[in-house]
Amino acid sequence: MLKDITLGQYFPGNTVAHRLDPRTKILLVVLYITALFCAGSFAAYGLMAAVLAVCVRVSRVGLRALVKGLKPVLFIIVFTGLLNLLFTPGEGILWAWGPFHVTETGLRNAAFMVLRIMLLIMGTFLMTYTTSPISLTDGLERLLSGLKRFHVPVHELTMIMSIALRFIPTLIEETDKIMSAQKARGADFESGNLMEKARALVPILVPLFISAFRRADELATAMECRCYHGGEGRTKLHVLQYQRRDYAALTLGVLILAGVIALRACGL
Amino acid sequence: MSDMIETESLRFAYPADEGQKPVYALRGVDLTIEKGSFVVVLGHNGSGKSTLAKTFNAVLLPAGGKVYVEGMDTLDQSLLLAIRQRVGMVFQNPDNQIVANVVEEDVAFAPENLGVPTEEIRRRVDDALKAVGMDEFVTHAPHLLSGGQKQRIAIAGVIAMEPDCVVLDEATAMLDPVGRREVLSTVHRLNREKGITVILITHHMDEAEEADRVIVMNDGRVELDGTPAEVFRQVTRLRRLGLTVPDTVDLLDRLRREGLEVPLDALSVEDCAAAIAETVRS
Amino acid sequence: MNTILQVERLTHTYSVGTPFQRSAVEDISFAVERGEFLGIIGHTGSGKSTLIQHLNGLLRPTAGRVLLEGKDIWAEPKKIRNVRFQVGLVFQYPEYQLFEETVYKDIAFGPKNQGKTGDALDHAVREAARLVGLRDEHLDKSPFELSGGQKRRVALAGVLAMEPKVLVLDEPTAGLDPAGRENLMANIRDFHRNQGTTILLVSHSMDEIARNANRILVLKSARILMSGTPAEVFARGEELLAAGLDVPQITRVAMALRDRGLPVDPAVYTVEGLEAQLLALKRGGGPC
């Protein structure tokens, strides 16, 4: 069922991970991703995995929910893994068959690649699980507010993002409903070749688009009725303010990145 | 006596296809809505009732005539925000008017737009949620609430502007009976306790029973205008307009035709039963 | 008795094994006779929607069975589509499922899936359009040019064109104005009378159910609270009110009259019925 998609889902809670300023969390994720791309040894990946494990523990988000988040990208993980495993040239061929060959470097690369993607996704998901979409976009708006000087419509972009997030569950539910309605008229989404399957989507996509446009139109009117007139002069219910814990967390993040870079410099 | 909304020979036409004559949805409406009143606007689909509602806060602008909100002309662009802050609007589909995915953030949307200071927003959000009986749901996700609850959030979102008038544009049409009752009792309470003028657009006749005034629209004009008792007494006329009358009035009407001396304006179940009991016994 | 549809100890549990686990339908059994007009009533969340999606195999029971003409619909899961052609399900606000360029093509979607072609297809489409009161000139129009009420008729025709033996209607009149509601219900009544198709009508409106159904099923919190003829069900008006459900306004008037000591039958639920009783009382006869 479509309802099982956890993308962008937020698990309310009151742990430190939840209470951190969203800007801090976005910056931490940037540091974390940078560190992942700098990591080049099992020691470094071990460190990153440990960091993630601690964060997961602190956030009290179940590991199961995080692993579930990997499901939609499982194909990509396996695919990249196999690609690296079977096609990396190098010394020490362990196994070969036709164009495929497994080398020591390949094995290493594949393991790193899979680890990197998995850690990357789980880390990012941990942020979305512990940060409500609205404070996430809020944080993003504040972080990027400097760009307004260069006429980047930061407020509009973040507004688009938060509305998109708000309507994901509604549109998923709608898709489910339309699918059921067309199935009730004998639509078949499972059998047939790729072309037939693509054509079977028309009865879902057309009503879905029409409904999305209608919703957009009505929402725009409703927003105007509530005095929306762009970002100018807007105030906020929740004003973001860095706390001591934010500075602490950011310092920790920078230290870990420095550690990973040091490990790389030491050739580890 | 002060007026909340006043219309003067108000006309409105939706843009027509090229080469076609525009179809007028409103063809000369003169109305005065008093402050603090509870007005129900009835009419079949296409009678112009929804169009009328949308001219009350300048979502639609008159093509002829005027609409004044507390004396402010809706055609005056510079008054737009002031008008919309005075007249809040709740629409039919609860899903399409909720902006945020946390209840309190959604209710805060309008005050944020109005530039209200943070502490004041907090107070308004809490008051508004209390006023609609949804204060337990401050941090909930709106898409998981029932239809009636979502509409109450939408009402709270409007109340947070501290308006003088709330217009509900078929806001009960998509709700189940429980949701409808929730929304109705909420707006009746707002009217009673906060003195907010309520204009309820609906095609459910029974929602008009407790109104101060019922306006029936037909073909872009006001067809009937009076107290619920005065309006519902016109059984044949209402039927001709494609509307039904409450079963209570239908029953009283039938009994009168059979020569029983019952009044036609005992709308509520209790009044109706009392009137019948008295006549049958006599 | 000729049973067409039978539900046996049906249970449906969502999100098994998670903290969100809950049964939307629990241990429900009932049978539907051929040609019957069955009303199903209950709150949002009472399990109505889940229940009806089992009748045409959109959902698979967690426990229990659904029998169509004596045969378990899940006996051959691969052939579940055939069940959907025999039990036509019209969802709430079905106009949102329209997608074709013309009304004709949209109505033809179901029968085409069924494998109908040529004259048989044309006949099915035109007959369905006629049954819901659409005229020939509507057929070549885009469904999106029509009014809300007409769109709904197109969607209804799209299901009728499959010539189902059982028609399940979920809130067919929701959101329509009184004239639109009455027109559509009159259409459905005519259809039921002339075609003899079995109809299951899900509605929030007690008045609508009271006026149309010959038997009523009341659901509450995933179970059947009561079932019987409208008179039997509405005679238990107090219970219905206690369960947070509506009773027809006329039944409430009758209850209020009894409170005032008038001997009217509590099972009355139509204006005509109560009128007749009151006239009889007034003219000196006893309660009828």
Tab-separated table of N, CA and C in Angstrom, chain B residues 47-186:
chain	number	residue	atom	x	y	z
B	47	SER	N	-27.715	29.000	-7.708
B	47	SER	CA	-28.630	30.080	-7.360
B	47	SER	C	-27.885	31.388	-7.125
B	48	GLY	N	-26.550	31.276	-6.968
B	48	GLY	CA	-25.738	32.474	-6.732
B	48	GLY	C	-25.323	32.643	-5.286
B	49	LYS	N	-25.680	31.684	-4.424
B	49	LYS	CA	-25.401	31.883	-2.999
B	49	LYS	C	-23.905	31.863	-2.688
B	50	SER	N	-23.154	30.974	-3.363
B	50	SER	CA	-21.722	30.910	-3.113
B	50	SER	C	-21.002	32.118	-3.701
B	51	THR	N	-21.464	32.542	-4.864
B	51	THR	CA	-20.888	33.739	-5.486
B	51	THR	C	-21.088	34.934	-4.559
B	52	LEU	N	-22.282	35.050	-4.029
B	52	LEU	CA	-22.586	36.143	-3.112
B	52	LEU	C	-21.604	36.139	-1.945
B	53	ALA	N	-21.408	34.943	-1.356
B	53	ALA	CA	-20.519	34.843	-0.198
B	53	ALA	C	-19.129	35.342	-0.542
B	54	LYS	N	-18.654	34.981	-1.732
B	54	LYS	CA	-17.275	35.332	-2.102
B	54	LYS	C	-17.103	36.819	-2.388
B	55	THR	N	-18.206	37.560	-2.526
B	55	THR	CA	-18.047	39.012	-2.696
B	55	THR	C	-17.921	39.703	-1.337
B	56	PHE	N	-18.228	38.969	-0.267
B	56	PHE	CA	-18.230	39.584	1.060
B	56	PHE	C	-16.840	39.884	1.596
B	57	ASN	N	-15.795	39.217	1.066
B	57	ASN	CA	-14.448	39.588	1.520
B	57	ASN	C	-13.523	39.794	0.333
B	58	ALA	N	-14.110	40.251	-0.752
B	58	ALA	CA	-13.329	40.677	-1.907
B	58	ALA	C	-12.556	39.555	-2.578
B	59	VAL	N	-13.022	38.306	-2.432
B	59	VAL	CA	-12.454	37.233	-3.258
B	59	VAL	C	-12.968	37.452	-4.674
B	60	LEU	N	-14.237	37.852	-4.770
B	60	LEU	CA	-14.809	38.264	-6.050
B	60	LEU	C	-15.203	39.737	-5.912
B	61	LEU	N	-14.962	40.486	-6.959
B	61	LEU	CA	-15.284	41.908	-6.911
B	61	LEU	C	-16.518	42.187	-7.763
B	62	PRO	N	-17.366	43.127	-7.316
B	62	PRO	CA	-18.601	43.394	-8.050
B	62	PRO	C	-18.331	43.810	-9.495
B	63	ALA	N	-19.184	43.334	-10.406
B	63	ALA	CA	-19.108	43.805	-11.787
B	63	ALA	C	-20.026	45.013	-11.941
B	64	GLY	N	-20.924	45.177	-11.001
B	64	GLY	CA	-21.804	46.331	-10.960
B	64	GLY	C	-22.278	46.481	-9.530
B	65	GLY	N	-22.534	47.697	-9.087
B	65	GLY	CA	-22.979	47.882	-7.711
B	65	GLY	C	-21.807	47.848	-6.754
B	66	LYS	N	-22.107	47.756	-5.471
B	66	LYS	CA	-21.063	47.856	-4.454
B	66	LYS	C	-21.256	46.833	-3.346
B	67	VAL	N	-20.153	46.514	-2.687
B	67	VAL	CA	-20.205	45.764	-1.425
B	67	VAL	C	-19.403	46.560	-0.411
B	68	TYR	N	-20.022	46.844	0.720
B	68	TYR	CA	-19.316	47.545	1.791
B	68	TYR	C	-19.172	46.625	2.993
B	69	VAL	N	-17.937	46.530	3.507
B	69	VAL	CA	-17.689	45.770	4.730
B	69	VAL	C	-17.383	46.780	5.813
B	70	GLU	N	-18.244	46.903	6.790
B	70	GLU	CA	-18.120	47.940	7.820
B	70	GLU	C	-17.812	49.281	7.172
B	71	GLY	N	-18.519	49.562	6.133
B	71	GLY	CA	-18.352	50.846	5.453
B	71	GLY	C	-17.220	50.901	4.437
B	72	MET	N	-16.375	49.838	4.397
B	72	MET	CA	-15.248	49.863	3.463
B	72	MET	C	-15.667	49.266	2.121
B	73	ASP	N	-15.368	49.980	1.055
B	73	ASP	CA	-15.705	49.549	-0.289
B	73	ASP	C	-14.748	48.428	-0.717
B	74	THR	N	-15.279	47.261	-1.111
B	74	THR	CA	-14.382	46.143	-1.464
B	74	THR	C	-13.626	46.414	-2.753
B	75	LEU	N	-14.056	47.418	-3.526
B	75	LEU	CA	-13.343	47.736	-4.769
B	75	LEU	C	-12.062	48.531	-4.497
B	76	ASP	N	-11.916	49.026	-3.271
B	76	ASP	CA	-10.740	49.805	-2.926
B	76	ASP	C	-9.581	48.865	-2.572
B	77	GLN	N	-8.635	48.738	-3.500
B	77	GLN	CA	-7.509	47.808	-3.336
B	77	GLN	C	-6.737	48.033	-2.035
B	78	SER	N	-6.631	49.283	-1.610
B	78	SER	CA	-5.806	49.572	-0.442
B	78	SER	C	-6.439	49.048	0.846
B	79	LEU	N	-7.731	48.698	0.778
B	79	LEU	CA	-8.417	48.219	1.984
B	79	LEU	C	-8.481	46.691	2.045
B	80	LEU	N	-7.877	46.038	1.025
B	80	LEU	CA	-8.031	44.590	0.877
B	80	LEU	C	-7.730	43.811	2.154
B	81	LEU	N	-6.542	44.045	2.739
B	81	LEU	CA	-6.171	43.284	3.928
B	81	LEU	C	-7.108	43.589	5.086
B	82	ALA	N	-7.471	44.855	5.232
B	82	ALA	CA	-8.369	45.237	6.332
B	82	ALA	C	-9.707	44.525	6.186
B	83	ILE	N	-10.206	44.431	4.951
B	83	ILE	CA	-11.493	43.770	4.714
B	83	ILE	C	-11.397	42.280	5.012
B	84	ARG	N	-10.326	41.667	4.525
B	84	ARG	CA	-10.197	40.216	4.728
B	84	ARG	C	-9.972	39.862	6.186
B	85	GLN	N	-9.353	40.790	6.925
B	85	GLN	CA	-9.150	40.536	8.347
B	85	GLN	C	-10.488	40.624	9.081
B	86	ARG	N	-11.410	41.466	8.604
B	86	ARG	CA	-12.716	41.627	9.266
B	86	ARG	C	-13.657	40.470	8.943
B	87	VAL	N	-13.586	39.997	7.706
B	87	VAL	CA	-14.514	38.942	7.270
B	87	VAL	C	-13.726	37.678	6.940
B	88	GLY	N	-13.791	36.701	7.822
B	88	GLY	CA	-13.093	35.438	7.611
B	88	GLY	C	-13.952	34.500	6.799
B	89	MET	N	-13.306	33.620	6.036
B	89	MET	CA	-14.051	32.747	5.141
B	89	MET	C	-13.640	31.295	5.347
B	90	VAL	N	-14.636	30.413	5.499
B	90	VAL	CA	-14.363	28.981	5.608
B	90	VAL	C	-15.006	28.297	4.411
B	91	PHE	N	-14.252	27.431	3.738
B	91	PHE	CA	-14.738	26.831	2.497
B	91	PHE	C	-15.204	25.391	2.665
B	92	GLN	N	-15.662	24.838	1.541
B	92	GLN	CA	-16.291	23.523	1.549
B	92	GLN	C	-15.331	22.379	1.889
B	93	ASN	N	-14.230	22.313	1.153
B	93	ASN	CA	-13.360	21.153	1.315
B	93	ASN	C	-12.323	21.392	2.404
B	94	PRO	N	-12.442	20.660	3.539
B	94	PRO	CA	-11.551	20.924	4.662
B	94	PRO	C	-10.086	20.718	4.295
B	95	ASP	N	-9.806	19.770	3.388
B	95	ASP	CA	-8.413	19.481	3.055
B	95	ASP	C	-7.745	20.608	2.288
B	96	ASN	N	-8.545	21.384	1.564
B	96	ASN	CA	-7.938	22.373	0.681
B	96	ASN	C	-7.811	23.757	1.291
B	97	GLN	N	-7.969	23.859	2.597
B	97	GLN	CA	-7.738	25.171	3.208
B	97	GLN	C	-6.797	25.095	4.392
B	98	ILE	N	-6.264	23.910	4.641
B	98	ILE	CA	-5.295	23.781	5.720
B	98	ILE	C	-3.898	23.860	5.119
B	99	VAL	N	-3.113	24.808	5.607
B	99	VAL	CA	-1.843	25.147	4.979
B	99	VAL	C	-0.683	24.363	5.580
B	100	ALA	N	-0.747	24.153	6.896
B	100	ALA	CA	0.407	23.590	7.587
B	100	ALA	C	0.115	22.175	8.059
B	101	ASN	N	1.171	21.429	8.401
B	101	ASN	CA	0.889	20.086	8.885
B	101	ASN	C	0.973	19.922	10.397
B	102	VAL	N	0.908	21.032	11.104
B	102	VAL	CA	0.688	20.987	12.542
B	102	VAL	C	-0.452	21.967	12.829
B	103	VAL	N	-1.388	21.538	13.671
B	103	VAL	CA	-2.580	22.338	13.926
B	103	VAL	C	-2.237	23.776	14.321
B	104	GLU	N	-1.339	23.946	15.316
B	104	GLU	CA	-1.077	25.303	15.813
B	104	GLU	C	-0.447	26.176	14.737
B	105	GLU	N	0.397	25.566	13.897
B	105	GLU	CA	1.032	26.341	12.836
B	105	GLU	C	-0.014	26.812	11.829
B	106	ASP	N	-1.001	25.950	11.594
B	106	ASP	CA	-2.037	26.330	10.651
B	106	ASP	C	-2.868	27.492	11.193
B	107	VAL	N	-3.241	27.391	12.460
B	107	VAL	CA	-4.051	28.446	13.060
B	107	VAL	C	-3.253	29.754	13.104
B	108	ALA	N	-1.917	29.629	13.234
B	108	ALA	CA	-1.075	30.821	13.319
B	108	ALA	C	-0.887	31.498	11.968
B	109	PHE	N	-1.266	30.822	10.896
B	109	PHE	CA	-0.954	31.318	9.547
B	109	PHE	C	-1.446	32.748	9.308
B	110	ALA	N	-2.722	33.001	9.605
B	110	ALA	CA	-3.264	34.339	9.337
B	110	ALA	C	-2.607	35.422	10.197
B	111	PRO	N	-2.517	35.229	11.532
B	111	PRO	CA	-1.824	36.255	12.326
B	111	PRO	C	-0.385	36.474	11.872
B	112	GLU	N	0.285	35.417	11.435
B	112	GLU	CA	1.658	35.587	10.923
B	112	GLU	C	1.645	36.501	9.703
B	113	ASN	N	0.659	36.273	8.828
B	113	ASN	CA	0.556	37.110	7.633
B	113	ASN	C	0.281	38.557	7.992
B	114	LEU	N	-0.449	38.744	9.091
B	114	LEU	CA	-0.819	40.097	9.488
B	114	LEU	C	0.292	40.795	10.265
B	115	GLY	N	1.384	40.068	10.518
B	115	GLY	CA	2.504	40.670	11.218
B	115	GLY	C	2.274	40.859	12.699
B	116	VAL	N	1.423	40.010	13.290
B	116	VAL	CA	1.153	40.091	14.724
B	116	VAL	C	2.403	39.616	15.480
B	117	PRO	N	2.797	40.307	16.570
B	117	PRO	CA	3.986	39.880	17.331
B	117	PRO	C	3.849	38.458	17.877
B	118	THR	N	4.992	37.792	18.030
B	118	THR	CA	5.013	36.382	18.397
B	118	THR	C	4.179	36.019	19.631
B	119	GLU	N	4.343	36.776	20.732
B	119	GLU	CA	3.610	36.408	21.961
B	119	GLU	C	2.106	36.525	21.739
B	120	GLU	N	1.724	37.554	20.962
B	120	GLU	CA	0.315	37.781	20.667
B	120	GLU	C	-0.222	36.639	19.775
B	121	ILE	N	0.588	36.140	18.850
B	121	ILE	CA	0.156	35.017	18.014
B	121	ILE	C	-0.160	33.822	18.902
B	122	ARG	N	0.770	33.545	19.841
B	122	ARG	CA	0.591	32.423	20.756
B	122	ARG	C	-0.769	32.522	21.458
B	123	ARG	N	-1.062	33.712	21.992
B	123	ARG	CA	-2.309	33.898	22.725
B	123	ARG	C	-3.511	33.670	21.797
B	124	ARG	N	-3.438	34.249	20.600
B	124	ARG	CA	-4.550	34.120	19.665
B	124	ARG	C	-4.784	32.666	19.238
B	125	VAL	N	-3.669	31.956	19.012
B	125	VAL	CA	-3.795	30.554	18.592
B	125	VAL	C	-4.480	29.756	19.692
B	126	ASP	N	-4.009	29.947	20.931
B	126	ASP	CA	-4.587	29.193	22.040
B	126	ASP	C	-6.057	29.551	22.242
B	127	ASP	N	-6.371	30.848	22.170
B	127	ASP	CA	-7.767	31.281	22.336
B	127	ASP	C	-8.650	30.711	21.229
B	128	ALA	N	-8.156	30.792	19.997
B	128	ALA	CA	-8.962	30.338	18.859
B	128	ALA	C	-9.235	28.845	18.966
B	129	LEU	N	-8.208	28.073	19.349
B	129	LEU	CA	-8.400	26.626	19.449
B	129	LEU	C	-9.367	26.291	20.580
B	130	LYS	N	-9.304	27.067	21.652
B	130	LYS	CA	-10.235	26.851	22.752
B	130	LYS	C	-11.659	27.175	22.301
B	131	ALA	N	-11.780	28.262	21.549
B	131	ALA	CA	-13.100	28.709	21.103
B	131	ALA	C	-13.794	27.665	20.227
B	132	VAL	N	-13.030	26.857	19.493
B	132	VAL	CA	-13.658	25.832	18.655
B	132	VAL	C	-13.577	24.452	19.313
B	133	GLY	N	-13.118	24.427	20.557
B	133	GLY	CA	-13.056	23.162	21.294
B	133	GLY	C	-12.009	22.197	20.772
B	134	MET	N	-10.921	22.723	20.234
B	134	MET	CA	-9.884	21.839	19.687
B	134	MET	C	-8.547	22.051	20.394
B	135	ASP	N	-8.607	22.567	21.632
B	135	ASP	CA	-7.356	22.902	22.313
B	135	ASP	C	-6.518	21.689	22.692
B	136	GLU	N	-7.121	20.493	22.609
B	136	GLU	CA	-6.323	19.299	22.905
B	136	GLU	C	-5.453	18.896	21.717
B	137	PHE	N	-5.694	19.523	20.564
B	137	PHE	CA	-5.065	19.033	19.347
B	137	PHE	C	-3.951	19.940	18.826
B	138	VAL	N	-3.422	20.802	19.734
B	138	VAL	CA	-2.455	21.825	19.327
B	138	VAL	C	-1.356	21.306	18.407
B	139	THR	N	-0.759	20.176	18.767
B	139	THR	CA	0.388	19.713	17.982
B	139	THR	C	0.045	18.528	17.080
B	140	HIS	N	-1.242	18.298	16.848
B	140	HIS	CA	-1.618	17.177	15.983
B	140	HIS	C	-1.394	17.490	14.506
B	141	ALA	N	-1.392	16.419	13.717
B	141	ALA	CA	-1.305	16.587	12.261
B	141	ALA	C	-2.722	16.677	11.714
B	142	PRO	N	-3.084	17.763	11.041
B	142	PRO	CA	-4.480	17.951	10.614
B	142	PRO	C	-5.001	16.828	9.707
B	143	HIS	N	-4.141	16.232	8.889
B	143	HIS	CA	-4.685	15.253	7.942
B	143	HIS	C	-5.182	13.983	8.632
B	144	LEU	N	-4.852	13.822	9.911
B	144	LEU	CA	-5.335	12.639	10.622
B	144	LEU	C	-6.644	12.908	11.366
B	145	LEU	N	-7.145	14.151	11.312
B	145	LEU	CA	-8.380	14.482	12.034
B	145	LEU	C	-9.608	14.154	11.186
B	146	SER	N	-10.776	14.119	11.832
B	146	SER	CA	-12.023	13.890	11.110
B	146	SER	C	-12.419	15.155	10.358
B	147	GLY	N	-13.367	15.011	9.445
B	147	GLY	CA	-13.814	16.160	8.659
B	147	GLY	C	-14.299	17.317	9.517
B	148	GLY	N	-15.114	16.987	10.534
B	148	GLY	CA	-15.648	18.031	11.408
B	148	GLY	C	-14.540	18.731	12.183
B	149	GLN	N	-13.553	17.941	12.615
B	149	GLN	CA	-12.430	18.531	13.351
B	149	GLN	C	-11.604	19.435	12.446
B	150	LYS	N	-11.399	18.982	11.196
B	150	LYS	CA	-10.635	19.804	10.254
B	150	LYS	C	-11.338	21.137	10.024
B	151	GLN	N	-12.662	21.101	9.876
B	151	GLN	CA	-13.380	22.351	9.652
B	151	GLN	C	-13.304	23.247	10.878
B	152	ARG	N	-13.277	22.645	12.070
B	152	ARG	CA	-13.136	23.467	13.268
B	152	ARG	C	-11.758	24.114	13.315
B	153	ILE	N	-10.738	23.393	12.828
B	153	ILE	CA	-9.396	23.990	12.734
B	153	ILE	C	-9.435	25.158	11.749
B	154	ALA	N	-10.137	24.939	10.633
B	154	ALA	CA	-10.240	26.017	9.640
B	154	ALA	C	-10.932	27.232	10.252
B	155	ILE	N	-11.969	26.986	11.054
B	155	ILE	CA	-12.655	28.104	11.715
B	155	ILE	C	-11.695	28.793	12.689
B	156	ALA	N	-10.942	28.000	13.450
B	156	ALA	CA	-9.977	28.579	14.389
B	156	ALA	C	-8.966	29.436	13.639
B	157	GLY	N	-8.544	28.956	12.468
B	157	GLY	CA	-7.578	29.695	11.658
B	157	GLY	C	-8.112	31.053	11.244
B	158	VAL	N	-9.424	31.131	11.106
B	158	VAL	CA	-10.067	32.382	10.723
B	158	VAL	C	-10.286	33.263	11.961
B	159	ILE	N	-10.700	32.632	13.057
B	159	ILE	CA	-10.941	33.349	14.314
B	159	ILE	C	-9.662	34.034	14.807
B	160	ALA	N	-8.510	33.391	14.501
B	160	ALA	CA	-7.237	33.948	14.961
B	160	ALA	C	-6.951	35.316	14.341
B	161	MET	N	-7.671	35.679	13.288
B	161	MET	CA	-7.531	37.034	12.728
B	161	MET	C	-8.329	38.032	13.554
B	162	GLU	N	-9.114	37.513	14.530
B	162	GLU	CA	-10.057	38.318	15.305
B	162	GLU	C	-10.994	39.101	14.388
B	163	PRO	N	-11.736	38.361	13.541
B	163	PRO	CA	-12.636	39.022	12.596
B	163	PRO	C	-13.947	39.388	13.285
B	164	ASP	N	-14.734	40.227	12.629
B	164	ASP	CA	-16.048	40.559	13.164
B	164	ASP	C	-17.110	39.657	12.557
B	165	CYS	N	-16.739	38.991	11.476
B	165	CYS	CA	-17.724	38.200	10.747
B	165	CYS	C	-17.054	36.949	10.190
B	166	VAL	N	-17.762	35.816	10.249
B	166	VAL	CA	-17.262	34.598	9.640
B	166	VAL	C	-18.276	34.128	8.604
B	167	VAL	N	-17.802	33.896	7.379
B	167	VAL	CA	-18.670	33.391	6.321
B	167	VAL	C	-18.326	31.926	6.092
B	168	LEU	N	-19.310	31.040	6.175
B	168	LEU	CA	-19.063	29.626	5.913
B	168	LEU	C	-19.693	29.281	4.570
B	169	ASP	N	-18.838	29.104	3.560
B	169	ASP	CA	-19.312	28.861	2.214
B	169	ASP	C	-19.499	27.350	1.998
B	170	GLU	N	-20.683	26.863	2.263
B	170	GLU	CA	-21.005	25.434	2.187
B	170	GLU	C	-20.012	24.583	2.981
B	171	ALA	N	-19.597	25.120	4.107
B	171	ALA	CA	-18.564	24.466	4.894
B	171	ALA	C	-19.037	23.153	5.521
B	172	THR	N	-20.342	22.890	5.490
B	172	THR	CA	-20.829	21.637	6.071
B	172	THR	C	-21.177	20.606	5.010
B	173	ALA	N	-21.068	20.987	3.728
B	173	ALA	CA	-21.571	20.120	2.654
B	173	ALA	C	-20.879	18.761	2.588
B	174	MET	N	-19.588	18.722	2.924
B	174	MET	CA	-18.875	17.457	2.779
B	174	MET	C	-18.784	16.670	4.085
B	175	LEU	N	-19.468	17.141	5.120
B	175	LEU	CA	-19.325	16.499	6.430
B	175	LEU	C	-20.438	15.486	6.694
B	176	ASP	N	-20.137	14.543	7.569
B	176	ASP	CA	-21.176	13.616	8.013
B	176	ASP	C	-22.007	14.315	9.095
B	177	PRO	N	-23.143	13.714	9.508
B	177	PRO	CA	-24.007	14.408	10.467
B	177	PRO	C	-23.289	14.826	11.746
B	178	VAL	N	-22.368	14.005	12.231
B	178	VAL	CA	-21.648	14.358	13.453
B	178	VAL	C	-20.791	15.594	13.213
B	179	GLY	N	-20.067	15.603	12.096
B	179	GLY	CA	-19.223	16.736	11.743
B	179	GLY	C	-20.037	18.005	11.574
B	180	ARG	N	-21.201	17.863	10.952
B	180	ARG	CA	-22.059	19.030	10.743
B	180	ARG	C	-22.512	19.613	12.070
B	181	ARG	N	-22.905	18.707	12.974
B	181	ARG	CA	-23.347	19.184	14.293
B	181	ARG	C	-22.218	19.912	15.006
B	182	GLU	N	-20.981	19.339	14.912
B	182	GLU	CA	-19.823	19.971	15.564
B	182	GLU	C	-19.627	21.382	15.047
B	183	VAL	N	-19.642	21.516	13.723
B	183	VAL	CA	-19.380	22.822	13.122
B	183	VAL	C	-20.496	23.804	13.473
B	184	LEU	N	-21.736	23.337	13.384
B	184	LEU	CA	-22.866	24.220	13.672
B	184	LEU	C	-22.841	24.718	15.102
B	185	SER	N	-22.621	23.797	16.045
B	185	SER	CA	-22.663	24.250	17.435
B	185	SER	C	-21.488	25.184	17.703
B	186	THR	N	-20.361	24.946	17.011
B	186	THR	CA	-19.220	25.843	17.177
B	186	THR	C	-19.552	27.256	16.713
